[in-house]
Tab-separated table of C-alpha atoms and ligand atoms in Angstrom:
chain	number	residue	atom	x	y	z
A	1	MET	CA	115.928	-55.229	-126.107
A	2	ASN	CA	118.929	-54.088	-128.091
A	3	LEU	CA	117.716	-51.579	-130.572
A	4	VAL	CA	119.421	-50.950	-133.946
A	5	VAL	CA	117.985	-47.858	-135.661
A	6	VAL	CA	118.762	-47.541	-139.339
A	7	SER	CA	118.264	-44.389	-141.459
A	8	ASN	CA	120.169	-43.154	-144.666
A	9	ARG	CA	121.061	-39.721	-142.987
A	10	VAL	CA	122.449	-39.779	-139.336
A	11	SER	CA	123.543	-36.732	-137.239
A	12	ARG	CA	126.172	-36.342	-134.756
A	13	ALA	CA	125.590	-32.404	-134.700
A	14	SER	CA	124.914	-30.564	-131.342
A	15	ALA	CA	122.159	-28.150	-130.978
A	16	ASN	CA	124.699	-25.369	-131.676
A	17	GLU	CA	125.668	-26.667	-135.320
A	18	PRO	CA	123.406	-26.313	-138.350
A	19	MET	CA	121.244	-29.328	-138.888
A	20	THR	CA	120.443	-31.302	-142.052
A	21	GLY	CA	117.366	-33.246	-142.452
A	22	GLY	CA	114.326	-33.212	-140.106
A	23	LEU	CA	114.488	-36.933	-139.553
A	24	ALA	CA	118.140	-37.022	-138.425
A	25	ALA	CA	117.787	-34.094	-136.250
A	26	ALA	CA	114.666	-35.415	-134.692
A	27	LEU	CA	116.179	-38.850	-134.090
A	28	LEU	CA	119.439	-37.785	-132.528
A	29	PRO	CA	118.283	-36.888	-129.062
A	30	VAL	CA	116.058	-39.746	-128.536
A	31	VAL	CA	118.611	-42.252	-130.132
A	32	GLU	CA	121.438	-40.764	-127.922
A	33	LYS	CA	119.338	-41.431	-124.711
A	34	SER	CA	118.158	-44.826	-125.668
A	35	GLY	CA	121.580	-46.572	-126.027
A	36	ALA	CA	120.548	-47.743	-129.504
A	37	ILE	CA	123.010	-48.303	-132.265
A	38	TRP	CA	122.252	-46.010	-135.149
A	39	VAL	CA	123.408	-47.096	-138.457
A	40	GLY	CA	123.393	-44.988	-141.602
A	41	SER	CA	125.345	-43.632	-144.507
A	42	SER	CA	128.716	-41.810	-143.963
A	43	GLY	CA	128.005	-39.627	-147.031
A	44	ARG	CA	131.167	-41.313	-148.621
A	45	VAL	CA	131.463	-43.847	-151.167
A	46	ARG	CA	134.007	-46.658	-151.673
A	47	ASP	CA	135.030	-48.333	-154.956
A	48	GLY	CA	135.192	-51.911	-155.646
A	49	ALA	CA	133.629	-55.069	-154.111
A	50	GLN	CA	133.635	-54.782	-150.342
A	51	LYS	CA	133.619	-58.033	-148.656
A	52	GLU	CA	132.763	-56.724	-145.252
A	53	PRO	CA	130.825	-53.234	-145.618
A	54	PHE	CA	133.161	-50.596	-144.032
A	55	ALA	CA	131.601	-48.925	-140.843
A	56	GLU	CA	133.215	-45.980	-138.943
A	57	ILE	CA	131.807	-46.464	-135.314
A	58	GLU	CA	131.720	-44.008	-132.712
A	59	ALA	CA	130.033	-43.410	-129.247
A	60	LEU	CA	126.702	-41.613	-129.278
A	61	GLY	CA	125.396	-41.088	-125.857
A	62	ALA	CA	124.661	-44.411	-124.220
A	63	GLY	CA	125.035	-46.043	-127.605
A	64	ALA	CA	126.840	-45.831	-130.808
A	65	LEU	CA	126.852	-44.344	-134.344
A	66	ALA	CA	127.855	-46.536	-137.249
A	67	MET	CA	128.385	-44.795	-140.491
A	68	LEU	CA	128.747	-46.862	-143.615
A	69	ASP	CA	130.695	-46.097	-146.718
A	70	LEU	CA	128.155	-46.988	-149.557
A	71	PRO	CA	129.187	-48.787	-152.751
A	72	ALA	CA	130.257	-46.126	-155.223
A	73	ALA	CA	128.841	-47.824	-158.206
A	74	HIS	CA	125.313	-47.708	-156.812
A	75	TYR	CA	125.146	-44.584	-154.638
A	76	GLY	CA	123.941	-42.406	-157.286
A	77	GLY	CA	121.348	-44.647	-158.654
A	78	TYR	CA	120.124	-45.407	-155.099
A	79	TYR	CA	119.954	-41.982	-153.601
A	80	GLU	CA	119.458	-39.419	-156.400
A	81	GLY	CA	117.983	-41.998	-158.869
A	82	PHE	CA	115.275	-44.345	-157.309
A	83	ALA	CA	114.903	-42.901	-153.837
A	84	ASN	CA	114.826	-39.209	-154.737
A	85	SER	CA	113.788	-39.488	-158.454
A	86	ALA	CA	111.012	-42.177	-158.155
A	87	LEU	CA	109.885	-42.828	-154.684
A	88	TRP	CA	109.965	-39.370	-153.289
A	89	PRO	CA	107.999	-37.651	-156.096
A	90	ALA	CA	105.531	-40.590	-156.014
A	91	LEU	CA	105.120	-40.402	-152.322
A	92	HIS	CA	104.436	-36.614	-152.585
A	93	SER	CA	101.864	-37.243	-155.382
A	94	ARG	CA	104.154	-35.691	-158.226
A	95	THR	CA	104.367	-38.654	-160.425
A	96	ASP	CA	105.047	-36.226	-163.253
A	97	LEU	CA	108.439	-35.627	-161.730
A	98	ILE	CA	109.355	-39.433	-161.721
A	99	ARG	CA	112.609	-39.912	-163.666
A	100	THR	CA	114.156	-43.201	-163.256
A	101	CYS	CA	115.485	-46.248	-165.040
A	102	GLN	CA	116.248	-49.846	-164.643
A	103	ASP	CA	119.750	-49.312	-163.192
A	104	ASP	CA	118.431	-46.942	-160.627
A	105	TYR	CA	116.140	-49.772	-159.210
A	106	ARG	CA	119.124	-52.161	-159.236
A	107	SER	CA	121.065	-49.809	-157.328
A	108	TYR	CA	118.482	-49.062	-154.693
A	109	ARG	CA	118.013	-52.804	-154.189
A	110	GLU	CA	121.847	-53.220	-154.055
A	111	VAL	CA	122.143	-50.607	-151.655
A	112	ASN	CA	119.266	-52.086	-149.248
A	113	SER	CA	121.048	-55.435	-149.666
A	114	PHE	CA	124.401	-53.894	-148.660
A	115	PHE	CA	122.695	-52.347	-145.526
A	116	ALA	CA	121.198	-55.699	-144.686
A	117	ARG	CA	124.700	-57.389	-144.800
A	118	ALA	CA	126.205	-54.588	-142.754
A	119	LEU	CA	123.674	-54.953	-140.063
A	120	LEU	CA	124.397	-58.372	-139.396
A	121	ARG	CA	127.360	-57.451	-137.423
A	122	PHE	CA	125.055	-55.553	-134.965
A	123	ARG	CA	122.831	-58.538	-134.464
A	124	LYS	CA	122.522	-60.110	-130.917
A	125	PRO	CA	119.882	-62.613	-129.875
A	126	ASP	CA	117.726	-59.755	-128.321
A	127	THR	CA	118.161	-57.320	-131.130
A	128	ALA	CA	115.179	-55.578	-132.699
A	129	PHE	CA	115.868	-53.567	-136.101
A	130	TRP	CA	113.970	-50.238	-136.622
A	131	ILE	CA	114.368	-49.052	-140.221
A	132	GLN	CA	113.632	-45.531	-141.193
A	133	ASP	CA	111.893	-44.108	-144.462
A	134	TYR	CA	111.680	-44.690	-148.065
A	135	HIS	CA	115.202	-45.207	-148.697
A	136	PHE	CA	114.674	-48.868	-147.311
A	137	LEU	CA	111.524	-50.075	-148.238
A	138	ALA	CA	113.222	-53.542	-149.158
A	139	LEU	CA	115.655	-53.621	-146.162
A	140	GLY	CA	113.403	-55.845	-144.173
A	141	ALA	CA	113.057	-58.441	-146.979
A	142	GLU	CA	116.912	-58.337	-147.498
A	143	LEU	CA	117.464	-59.118	-143.717
A	144	ARG	CA	114.842	-61.941	-143.974
A	145	ALA	CA	116.583	-63.340	-146.821
A	146	LEU	CA	119.772	-63.471	-144.831
A	147	GLY	CA	117.778	-65.645	-142.267
A	148	VAL	CA	117.131	-62.744	-139.647
A	149	THR	CA	114.157	-63.820	-137.529
A	150	HIS	CA	114.281	-60.734	-135.095
A	151	PRO	CA	111.635	-57.904	-134.839
A	152	LEU	CA	111.707	-55.679	-137.798
A	153	GLY	CA	109.960	-52.308	-137.626
A	154	PHE	CA	109.734	-49.573	-140.373
A	155	PHE	CA	108.671	-46.073	-140.111
A	156	LEU	CA	107.764	-43.894	-143.075
A	157	HIS	CA	108.459	-40.170	-142.484
A	158	THR	CA	106.777	-39.123	-145.722
A	159	PRO	CA	103.158	-39.376	-146.845
A	160	TRP	CA	101.994	-42.622	-148.459
A	161	PRO	CA	99.888	-41.693	-151.524
A	162	THR	CA	96.737	-43.146	-153.100
A	163	ARG	CA	97.088	-46.456	-154.690
A	164	ASP	CA	96.922	-45.168	-158.324
A	165	ILE	CA	99.809	-42.620	-157.564
A	166	PHE	CA	102.023	-45.310	-155.871
A	167	GLY	CA	101.187	-47.356	-158.857
A	168	GLY	CA	103.262	-44.987	-160.845
A	169	VAL	CA	106.542	-46.085	-159.231
A	170	PRO	CA	108.243	-48.815	-161.430
A	171	HIS	CA	108.324	-52.109	-159.538
A	172	HIS	CA	105.829	-50.843	-157.096
A	173	ARG	CA	104.478	-54.266	-156.420
A	174	GLU	CA	107.767	-55.837	-155.571
A	175	LEU	CA	108.561	-53.059	-153.168
A	176	VAL	CA	105.364	-53.206	-151.251
A	177	GLU	CA	105.551	-57.097	-151.190
A	178	ALA	CA	108.966	-56.602	-149.686
A	179	MET	CA	107.721	-54.077	-147.065
A	180	LEU	CA	105.608	-57.082	-145.651
A	181	ALA	CA	108.651	-58.577	-144.131
A	182	TYR	CA	108.476	-55.859	-141.440
A	183	ASP	CA	106.592	-56.862	-138.295
A	184	LEU	CA	105.308	-53.537	-137.741
A	185	ILE	CA	104.871	-50.585	-140.565
A	186	GLY	CA	104.408	-47.027	-139.137
A	187	PHE	CA	102.875	-44.130	-140.610
A	188	GLN	CA	102.458	-40.500	-139.632
A	189	THR	CA	98.745	-40.215	-140.276
A	190	GLU	CA	95.518	-42.313	-140.610
A	191	GLY	CA	95.146	-41.305	-144.224
A	192	ASP	CA	98.766	-42.396	-145.061
A	193	ARG	CA	98.028	-45.879	-143.303
A	194	ASP	CA	94.671	-46.264	-145.103
A	195	ASN	CA	96.229	-45.415	-148.392
A	196	PHE	CA	98.757	-48.131	-147.891
A	197	LEU	CA	96.072	-50.633	-146.724
A	198	SER	CA	94.011	-49.985	-149.748
A	199	TYR	CA	96.978	-50.498	-151.946
A	200	VAL	CA	97.659	-53.892	-150.319
A	201	ASP	CA	94.018	-54.876	-150.526
A	202	GLY	CA	93.433	-53.844	-154.105
A	203	GLU	CA	96.817	-54.384	-155.751
A	204	LEU	CA	97.884	-57.542	-153.799
A	205	SER	CA	94.631	-58.959	-152.780
A	206	LEU	CA	95.938	-59.633	-149.148
A	207	ASP	CA	93.881	-59.593	-146.063
A	208	THR	CA	94.291	-56.259	-144.165
A	209	THR	CA	91.627	-56.939	-141.512
A	210	GLY	CA	92.121	-54.654	-138.362
A	211	GLY	CA	95.133	-53.051	-140.046
A	212	VAL	CA	97.083	-56.317	-140.048
A	213	VAL	CA	98.481	-57.491	-143.537
A	214	MET	CA	98.685	-61.235	-143.798
A	215	SER	CA	101.371	-62.381	-146.255
A	216	ARG	CA	103.871	-65.120	-146.679
A	217	TYR	CA	106.075	-63.438	-144.265
A	218	GLY	CA	103.243	-63.655	-141.572
A	219	ALA	CA	101.590	-60.720	-140.057
A	220	SER	CA	102.586	-56.985	-140.497
A	221	ARG	CA	100.877	-54.530	-138.289
A	222	CYS	CA	100.045	-51.177	-139.866
A	223	ALA	CA	99.869	-48.424	-137.193
A	224	VAL	CA	99.765	-44.686	-136.939
A	225	PHE	CA	102.691	-43.031	-134.869
A	226	PRO	CA	102.670	-39.218	-135.514
A	227	ILE	CA	106.352	-37.870	-134.856
A	228	GLY	CA	106.646	-35.217	-132.280
A	229	ILE	CA	109.406	-32.838	-130.908
A	230	ASP	CA	110.689	-32.121	-127.511
A	231	PRO	CA	108.521	-28.882	-126.771
A	232	ALA	CA	110.199	-28.012	-123.532
A	233	LYS	CA	113.742	-28.353	-124.901
A	234	PHE	CA	112.605	-26.054	-127.830
A	235	ALA	CA	111.053	-23.645	-125.642
A	236	THR	CA	114.369	-23.400	-123.539
A	237	HIS	CA	116.508	-23.027	-126.810
A	238	ALA	CA	114.116	-20.148	-127.876
A	239	ALA	CA	114.592	-18.338	-124.586
A	240	LYS	CA	118.243	-18.694	-124.550
A	241	ALA	CA	118.693	-17.637	-128.264
A	242	ALA	CA	117.277	-14.121	-127.698
A	243	SER	CA	120.837	-12.956	-126.988
A	244	HIS	CA	122.638	-14.819	-129.901
A	245	PRO	CA	124.024	-12.393	-132.423
A	246	ASP	CA	121.849	-13.764	-135.313
A	247	VAL	CA	118.756	-13.175	-133.385
A	248	SER	CA	119.471	-9.917	-131.919
A	249	ARG	CA	120.759	-8.573	-135.222
A	250	LEU	CA	117.569	-9.863	-136.845
A	251	ARG	CA	115.435	-8.031	-134.314
A	252	ARG	CA	117.403	-4.644	-134.680
A	253	SER	CA	117.106	-4.981	-138.253
A	254	LEU	CA	113.150	-5.070	-138.193
A	255	ASN	CA	113.001	-1.466	-136.733
A	256	GLY	CA	109.479	-2.339	-135.313
A	257	GLU	CA	108.279	-4.172	-138.407
A	258	LYS	CA	106.573	-7.529	-138.084
A	259	LEU	CA	108.263	-10.820	-139.365
A	260	ALA	CA	106.733	-13.956	-141.061
A	261	ILE	CA	109.127	-16.796	-141.235
A	262	GLY	CA	109.476	-20.015	-143.306
A	263	VAL	CA	111.976	-22.606	-142.993
A	264	ASP	CA	112.395	-25.444	-145.586
A	265	ARG	CA	114.620	-27.443	-147.689
A	266	VAL	CA	114.239	-26.368	-151.357
A	267	ASP	CA	112.043	-29.036	-152.259
A	268	TYR	CA	108.816	-29.012	-154.755
A	269	SER	CA	106.897	-30.690	-152.056
A	270	LYS	CA	107.466	-27.582	-149.708
A	271	GLY	CA	105.160	-25.164	-151.755
A	272	LEU	CA	107.681	-22.407	-151.568
A	273	VAL	CA	106.608	-20.941	-155.033
A	274	ASN	CA	102.985	-20.611	-153.839
A	275	ARG	CA	104.116	-19.109	-150.509
A	276	ILE	CA	106.150	-16.305	-152.286
A	277	GLU	CA	103.418	-15.672	-154.507
A	278	ALA	CA	100.797	-15.347	-151.600
A	279	PHE	CA	103.319	-13.000	-149.928
A	280	ASP	CA	103.343	-11.133	-153.217
A	281	ARG	CA	99.687	-11.208	-153.489
A	282	MET	CA	99.180	-9.901	-150.011
A	283	LEU	CA	101.223	-6.911	-150.550
A	284	GLU	CA	99.288	-6.191	-153.810
A	285	LEU	CA	95.795	-6.775	-152.197
A	286	GLN	CA	96.817	-4.713	-149.010
A	287	PRO	CA	99.508	-2.268	-149.992
A	288	GLN	CA	99.253	-0.746	-146.655
A	289	LEU	CA	101.033	-3.565	-145.229
A	290	LYS	CA	104.279	-2.664	-147.326
A	291	ARG	CA	107.023	-1.596	-144.749
A	292	THR	CA	105.094	-3.042	-141.916
A	293	VAL	CA	106.034	-6.846	-142.437
A	294	SER	CA	108.659	-8.842	-144.256
A	295	LEU	CA	109.024	-12.564	-144.739
A	296	LEU	CA	112.424	-14.337	-143.682
A	297	GLN	CA	112.512	-17.428	-145.805
A	298	ILE	CA	115.381	-19.846	-145.065
A	299	ALA	CA	115.611	-22.199	-147.809
A	300	THR	CA	118.421	-24.647	-147.546
A	301	LEU	CA	119.424	-26.187	-150.905
A	302	SER	CA	118.924	-29.820	-151.273
A	303	ARG	CA	119.415	-32.660	-153.811
A	304	GLY	CA	120.733	-29.966	-156.194
A	305	THR	CA	122.073	-32.507	-158.705
A	306	ILE	CA	118.433	-33.600	-159.567
A	307	GLU	CA	117.170	-31.541	-162.373
A	308	ALA	CA	113.666	-30.714	-160.810
A	309	TYR	CA	115.652	-29.368	-157.761
A	310	GLY	CA	118.063	-27.352	-159.770
A	311	ASP	CA	115.177	-25.878	-161.690
A	312	LEU	CA	113.328	-25.106	-158.615
A	313	GLN	CA	116.271	-23.158	-157.238
A	314	ASN	CA	116.503	-21.094	-160.203
A	315	GLN	CA	112.773	-20.450	-160.231
A	316	LEU	CA	112.683	-19.402	-156.683
A	317	ALA	CA	115.724	-17.046	-157.185
A	318	ARG	CA	113.916	-15.418	-159.934
A	319	LEU	CA	110.746	-15.111	-158.237
A	320	VAL	CA	112.126	-13.677	-154.901
A	321	SER	CA	114.094	-11.152	-156.899
A	322	ASP	CA	110.976	-10.235	-158.903
A	323	VAL	CA	108.893	-9.506	-155.706
A	324	ASN	CA	111.713	-7.525	-154.071
A	325	GLY	CA	112.174	-5.609	-157.169
A	326	ARG	CA	108.572	-4.670	-157.463
A	327	HIS	CA	107.681	-4.026	-154.054
A	328	GLY	CA	110.938	-2.981	-152.333
A	329	GLU	CA	112.185	0.432	-151.259
A	330	VAL	CA	115.560	1.757	-150.486
A	331	ASP	CA	115.299	0.864	-146.789
A	332	TRP	CA	112.782	-2.066	-146.951
A	333	THR	CA	113.044	-5.552	-148.512
A	334	PRO	CA	109.869	-7.553	-148.439
A	335	ILE	CA	111.521	-10.943	-148.612
A	336	ARG	CA	114.900	-11.934	-147.058
A	337	TYR	CA	115.854	-15.081	-148.730
A	338	LEU	CA	118.706	-17.075	-147.263
A	339	ASN	CA	119.989	-20.408	-148.791
A	340	LYS	CA	121.806	-21.512	-145.551
A	341	GLY	CA	121.284	-23.590	-142.462
A	342	PHE	CA	121.167	-22.492	-138.854
A	343	SER	CA	121.554	-24.446	-135.453
A	344	GLN	CA	118.387	-25.617	-133.710
A	345	THR	CA	118.964	-22.936	-130.957
A	346	VAL	CA	119.446	-20.119	-133.627
A	347	LEU	CA	116.306	-21.302	-135.405
A	348	ALA	CA	114.401	-21.494	-132.212
A	349	GLY	CA	115.257	-17.770	-131.652
A	350	LEU	CA	114.244	-16.812	-135.162
A	351	TYR	CA	110.891	-18.469	-134.653
A	352	ARG	CA	110.244	-16.685	-131.494
A	353	THR	CA	111.080	-13.197	-133.366
A	354	ALA	CA	108.564	-14.056	-135.951
A	355	GLN	CA	104.818	-13.059	-135.304
A	356	VAL	CA	103.663	-15.612	-138.075
A	357	GLY	CA	104.979	-19.064	-139.084
A	358	VAL	CA	104.229	-19.923	-142.586
A	359	VAL	CA	104.341	-23.667	-143.160
A	360	THR	CA	102.505	-24.222	-146.366
A	361	PRO	CA	103.734	-27.663	-148.111
A	362	LEU	CA	101.653	-29.216	-150.901
A	363	HIS	CA	102.210	-32.409	-149.234
A	364	ASP	CA	104.312	-33.264	-145.975
A	365	GLY	CA	104.629	-36.445	-143.992
A	366	MET	CA	104.353	-34.397	-140.837
A	367	ASN	CA	106.585	-31.087	-140.986
A	368	LEU	CA	108.351	-30.541	-137.676
A	369	VAL	CA	109.046	-26.897	-138.451
A	370	ALA	CA	105.195	-26.327	-137.766
A	371	LYS	CA	105.724	-27.923	-134.276
A	372	GLU	CA	109.083	-26.234	-133.665
A	373	TYR	CA	107.696	-22.735	-134.520
A	374	VAL	CA	104.892	-23.366	-131.965
A	375	ALA	CA	107.120	-24.566	-129.186
A	376	ALA	CA	109.503	-21.709	-129.621
A	377	GLN	CA	106.787	-18.973	-128.949
A	378	ASN	CA	106.821	-16.544	-126.095
A	379	PRO	CA	103.647	-17.810	-124.034
A	380	VAL	CA	102.463	-14.373	-123.054
A	381	ASP	CA	102.666	-13.217	-126.658
A	382	PRO	CA	102.637	-15.930	-129.165
A	383	GLY	CA	102.862	-15.831	-132.852
A	384	VAL	CA	100.426	-17.479	-135.297
A	385	LEU	CA	101.033	-20.516	-137.281
A	386	VAL	CA	99.651	-20.560	-140.871
A	387	LEU	CA	99.774	-24.286	-141.837
A	388	SER	CA	98.851	-26.362	-144.793
A	389	LYS	CA	95.934	-28.621	-144.538
A	390	TYR	CA	98.265	-31.156	-146.415
A	391	ALA	CA	100.947	-31.327	-143.782
A	392	GLY	CA	100.464	-34.288	-141.458
A	393	ALA	CA	100.904	-31.831	-138.523
A	394	ALA	CA	97.536	-30.218	-139.483
A	395	ASN	CA	95.924	-33.388	-137.839
A	396	GLU	CA	97.196	-32.279	-134.432
A	397	LEU	CA	97.666	-28.587	-134.856
A	398	ASP	CA	94.112	-27.986	-136.006
A	399	THR	CA	94.034	-24.762	-134.071
A	400	ALA	CA	96.535	-23.107	-136.529
A	401	LEU	CA	95.103	-21.089	-139.327
A	402	LEU	CA	94.874	-24.027	-141.907
A	403	VAL	CA	95.268	-23.024	-145.526
A	404	ASN	CA	95.025	-24.545	-148.997
A	405	PRO	CA	98.385	-24.184	-150.478
A	406	HIS	CA	97.037	-24.128	-153.906
A	407	ASP	CA	94.828	-21.052	-153.153
A	408	ILE	CA	97.132	-18.216	-153.498
A	409	ASP	CA	94.585	-15.481	-152.698
A	410	GLY	CA	93.189	-17.543	-149.589
A	411	MET	CA	96.858	-17.793	-148.227
A	412	ALA	CA	97.345	-14.052	-148.849
A	413	ARG	CA	94.246	-13.132	-146.851
A	414	THR	CA	95.238	-15.641	-144.145
A	415	ILE	CA	98.666	-14.442	-143.576
A	416	ALA	CA	97.121	-10.938	-143.261
A	417	THR	CA	94.677	-12.153	-140.697
A	418	ALA	CA	97.550	-13.737	-138.749
A	419	LEU	CA	99.372	-10.617	-138.675
A	420	SER	CA	96.488	-8.536	-137.264
A	421	MET	CA	95.144	-11.388	-134.787
A	422	PRO	CA	94.348	-10.072	-131.291
A	423	LEU	CA	96.310	-11.368	-128.351
A	424	LEU	CA	93.653	-13.415	-126.659
A	425	GLU	CA	92.918	-15.257	-129.806
A	426	ARG	CA	96.524	-15.897	-130.439
A	427	ARG	CA	96.930	-17.179	-126.867
A	428	MET	CA	93.839	-19.459	-127.096
A	429	ARG	CA	95.067	-20.989	-130.175
A	430	TRP	CA	98.750	-21.454	-129.134
A	431	GLU	CA	97.789	-23.114	-125.891
A	432	ALA	CA	95.651	-25.713	-127.619
A	433	MET	CA	98.461	-26.519	-129.959
A	434	MET	CA	101.084	-26.642	-127.098
A	435	ALA	CA	98.620	-29.111	-125.271
A	436	LYS	CA	98.962	-31.438	-128.356
A	437	LEU	CA	102.743	-31.079	-128.610
A	438	ARG	CA	103.068	-31.873	-124.849
A	439	ALA	CA	100.713	-34.945	-125.218
A	440	GLY	CA	102.776	-36.380	-128.165
A	441	THR	CA	106.582	-35.778	-127.708
A	442	ILE	CA	109.453	-37.281	-129.737
A	443	GLN	CA	110.289	-39.258	-126.460
A	444	ASP	CA	106.591	-40.763	-126.722
A	445	TRP	CA	106.739	-41.545	-130.459
A	446	PHE	CA	110.030	-43.613	-129.969
A	447	ALA	CA	108.846	-45.341	-126.890
A	448	ASP	CA	105.383	-46.233	-128.405
A	449	PHE	CA	106.882	-47.658	-131.747
A	450	VAL	CA	109.394	-49.622	-129.801
A	451	ASP	CA	106.736	-51.102	-127.564
A	452	ALA	CA	104.589	-51.714	-130.563
A	453	LEU	CA	107.303	-53.410	-132.336
A	454	GLY	CA	107.987	-55.868	-129.473
A	455	GLN	CA	104.175	-56.642	-129.363
A	456	ALA	CA	103.938	-56.912	-133.200
A	457	HIS	CA	106.749	-59.605	-133.194
A	458	VAL	CA	105.705	-61.546	-130.350
A	459	ALA	CA	102.104	-61.814	-132.124
A	460	ASN	CA	103.781	-62.867	-135.223
A	461	ASP	CA	105.610	-65.713	-133.372
A	462	LYS	CA	102.428	-67.053	-132.327
A	463	LEU	CA	101.192	-67.722	-135.718
A	464	PRO	CA	100.431	-71.232	-136.809
A	465	VAL	CA	103.541	-72.751	-138.380
A	466	GLU	CA	102.124	-72.910	-142.052
A	467	THR	CA	101.692	-69.227	-142.069
A	468	LEU	CA	105.270	-68.367	-140.757
A	469	PRO	CA	107.489	-66.388	-143.143
A	470	VAL	CA	109.306	-68.553	-145.705
A	471	VAL	CA	112.561	-66.777	-145.204
A	472	GLU	CA	114.540	-69.088	-147.543
A	473	SER	CA	112.816	-67.792	-150.510
A	474	PRO	CA	112.630	-64.057	-150.516
A	475	VAL	CA	109.397	-62.532	-151.774
A	476	VAL	CA	111.453	-60.447	-154.511
A	477	TRP	CA	114.218	-61.535	-156.938
A	478	PRO	CA	117.694	-61.360	-155.532
A	479	VAL	CA	119.188	-58.253	-156.766
A	480	ARG	CA	122.155	-59.751	-158.431
A	481	SER	CA	119.769	-61.805	-160.769
A	482	LEU	CA	118.055	-58.645	-161.908
A	483	GLY	CA	118.415	-58.452	-165.672
A	484	ALA	CA	116.410	-58.588	-169.032
A	485	GLU	CA	113.719	-60.457	-167.339
A	486	VAL	CA	113.070	-57.918	-164.696
A	487	SER	CA	113.321	-54.884	-167.218
A	488	SER	CA	110.297	-56.270	-168.908
A	489	ARG	CA	108.467	-56.247	-165.536
A	490	PHE	CA	108.488	-52.357	-165.116
A	491	HIS	CA	104.739	-51.850	-163.998
B	501	F6P	O1	111.137	-38.062	-144.714
B	501	F6P	C1	111.818	-36.987	-144.877
B	501	F6P	C2	113.247	-36.896	-145.029
B	501	F6P	O2	113.876	-38.137	-144.910
B	501	F6P	C3	113.610	-36.024	-143.845
B	501	F6P	O3	114.738	-36.495	-143.132
B	501	F6P	C4	114.285	-34.689	-144.409
B	501	F6P	O4	113.077	-33.884	-144.298
B	501	F6P	C5	114.601	-35.076	-145.649
B	501	F6P	O5	113.693	-36.187	-146.122
B	501	F6P	C6	115.907	-35.244	-145.955
B	501	F6P	O6	116.363	-35.624	-147.112
B	501	F6P	P1	117.818	-35.730	-147.602
B	501	F6P	O7	118.511	-36.694	-146.579
B	501	F6P	O8	117.806	-36.294	-148.959
B	501	F6P	O9	118.479	-34.395	-147.401
């Protein structure tokens, strides 16, 4: 099988360069090995009507990386607009933050259709397309509309919310109908898949028996594939990084103090405000902990042109400075707050230096930082993971200290508990988590999805003729015809 993987963000960085985006960083090593073609955005835009989408292609391991310049007129509406100001807030159950308009939706569909046209040049008779994430809910339908009958898989890296919350997205029905062009739809957790199926059942009245949705496209199998990491590689990075200047400087600066670490994009889904408040609360409730522990919060800036993100950046900067101002001493700063990224190797070394990993999102598809923190620990003296029960990772890492990220006092107490946990208990919890990480690596995730995609497509081929997809008539309206008629159909 010839695999074409598609994601908005791609990565060519090595373990020694700063990484952006959990998805791109996670996919890089497996895509590199697989020989797949990885298609995504170049991060650049082009003016004017492009007859042929422009792709810069370079070798990537046994395969290739193809980076597309996206249409200038639609990039903002697609990325900052519909993807990140309508879908992202809804997928993370923050419908109050949805800010979008008809033009954004049009741009989102235009970019999906642009990618579909660009993908045709990579199509061979035995090609399977594997599309990643919420940027491309409608890409499968656009491919089918172009006559593509190849296996089409989709994996959602974010959560899928309850039916009423997803119903807050303008055009939610058209989008989910379009998703049914995929043969296989993968989710991080059972909860996400169940939410999706109950939307399809309740909103579209389609049969979902056995997790298979029957639509005019045929069958779409909905299944769970929790994404993993390469724990052995992370452990090697962590051991190697001990001598890295950033890591040794950090250790020296601690003067025997303990360290808690958080590593996140600045995003409202990550629960950063609550986490800082919990650390503050812990120092208030247990003042004897002052000067014995600090929090290193690495917070890479993200999507800064979107108002909600700009507001959060300002709020966090004020909050950190307030906490440091109230609790700090001439020779002790409670929170070390850094708005910059680090390479995977250095991150692994920083994780290993910290006695506590604090991963407390309000909602998260999986959260690979939680898995990376665990894999980076020293087996003879491991740290403790404090993990939100709303991170997908909590399903597997159930021997972490699970917290409710809305309960500030509870989180404060739990971080203090983690700091004083005896070695035996730390080891038992850590070993149980490592066993889970080893049982579900990123390599397993990749192979399982690709296998299941092949099977789902074969099963679809066997359907009686009358239930086969009607590819000539796409289930959604062609983007170019969007206009007044569609504006009136905002759900
Ligand atoms: O699904 C989450 C995701 O796509 C991850 O790749 C990453 O955590 C984040 O969103 C990246 O966002 P962006 O590409 O907008 O920086």
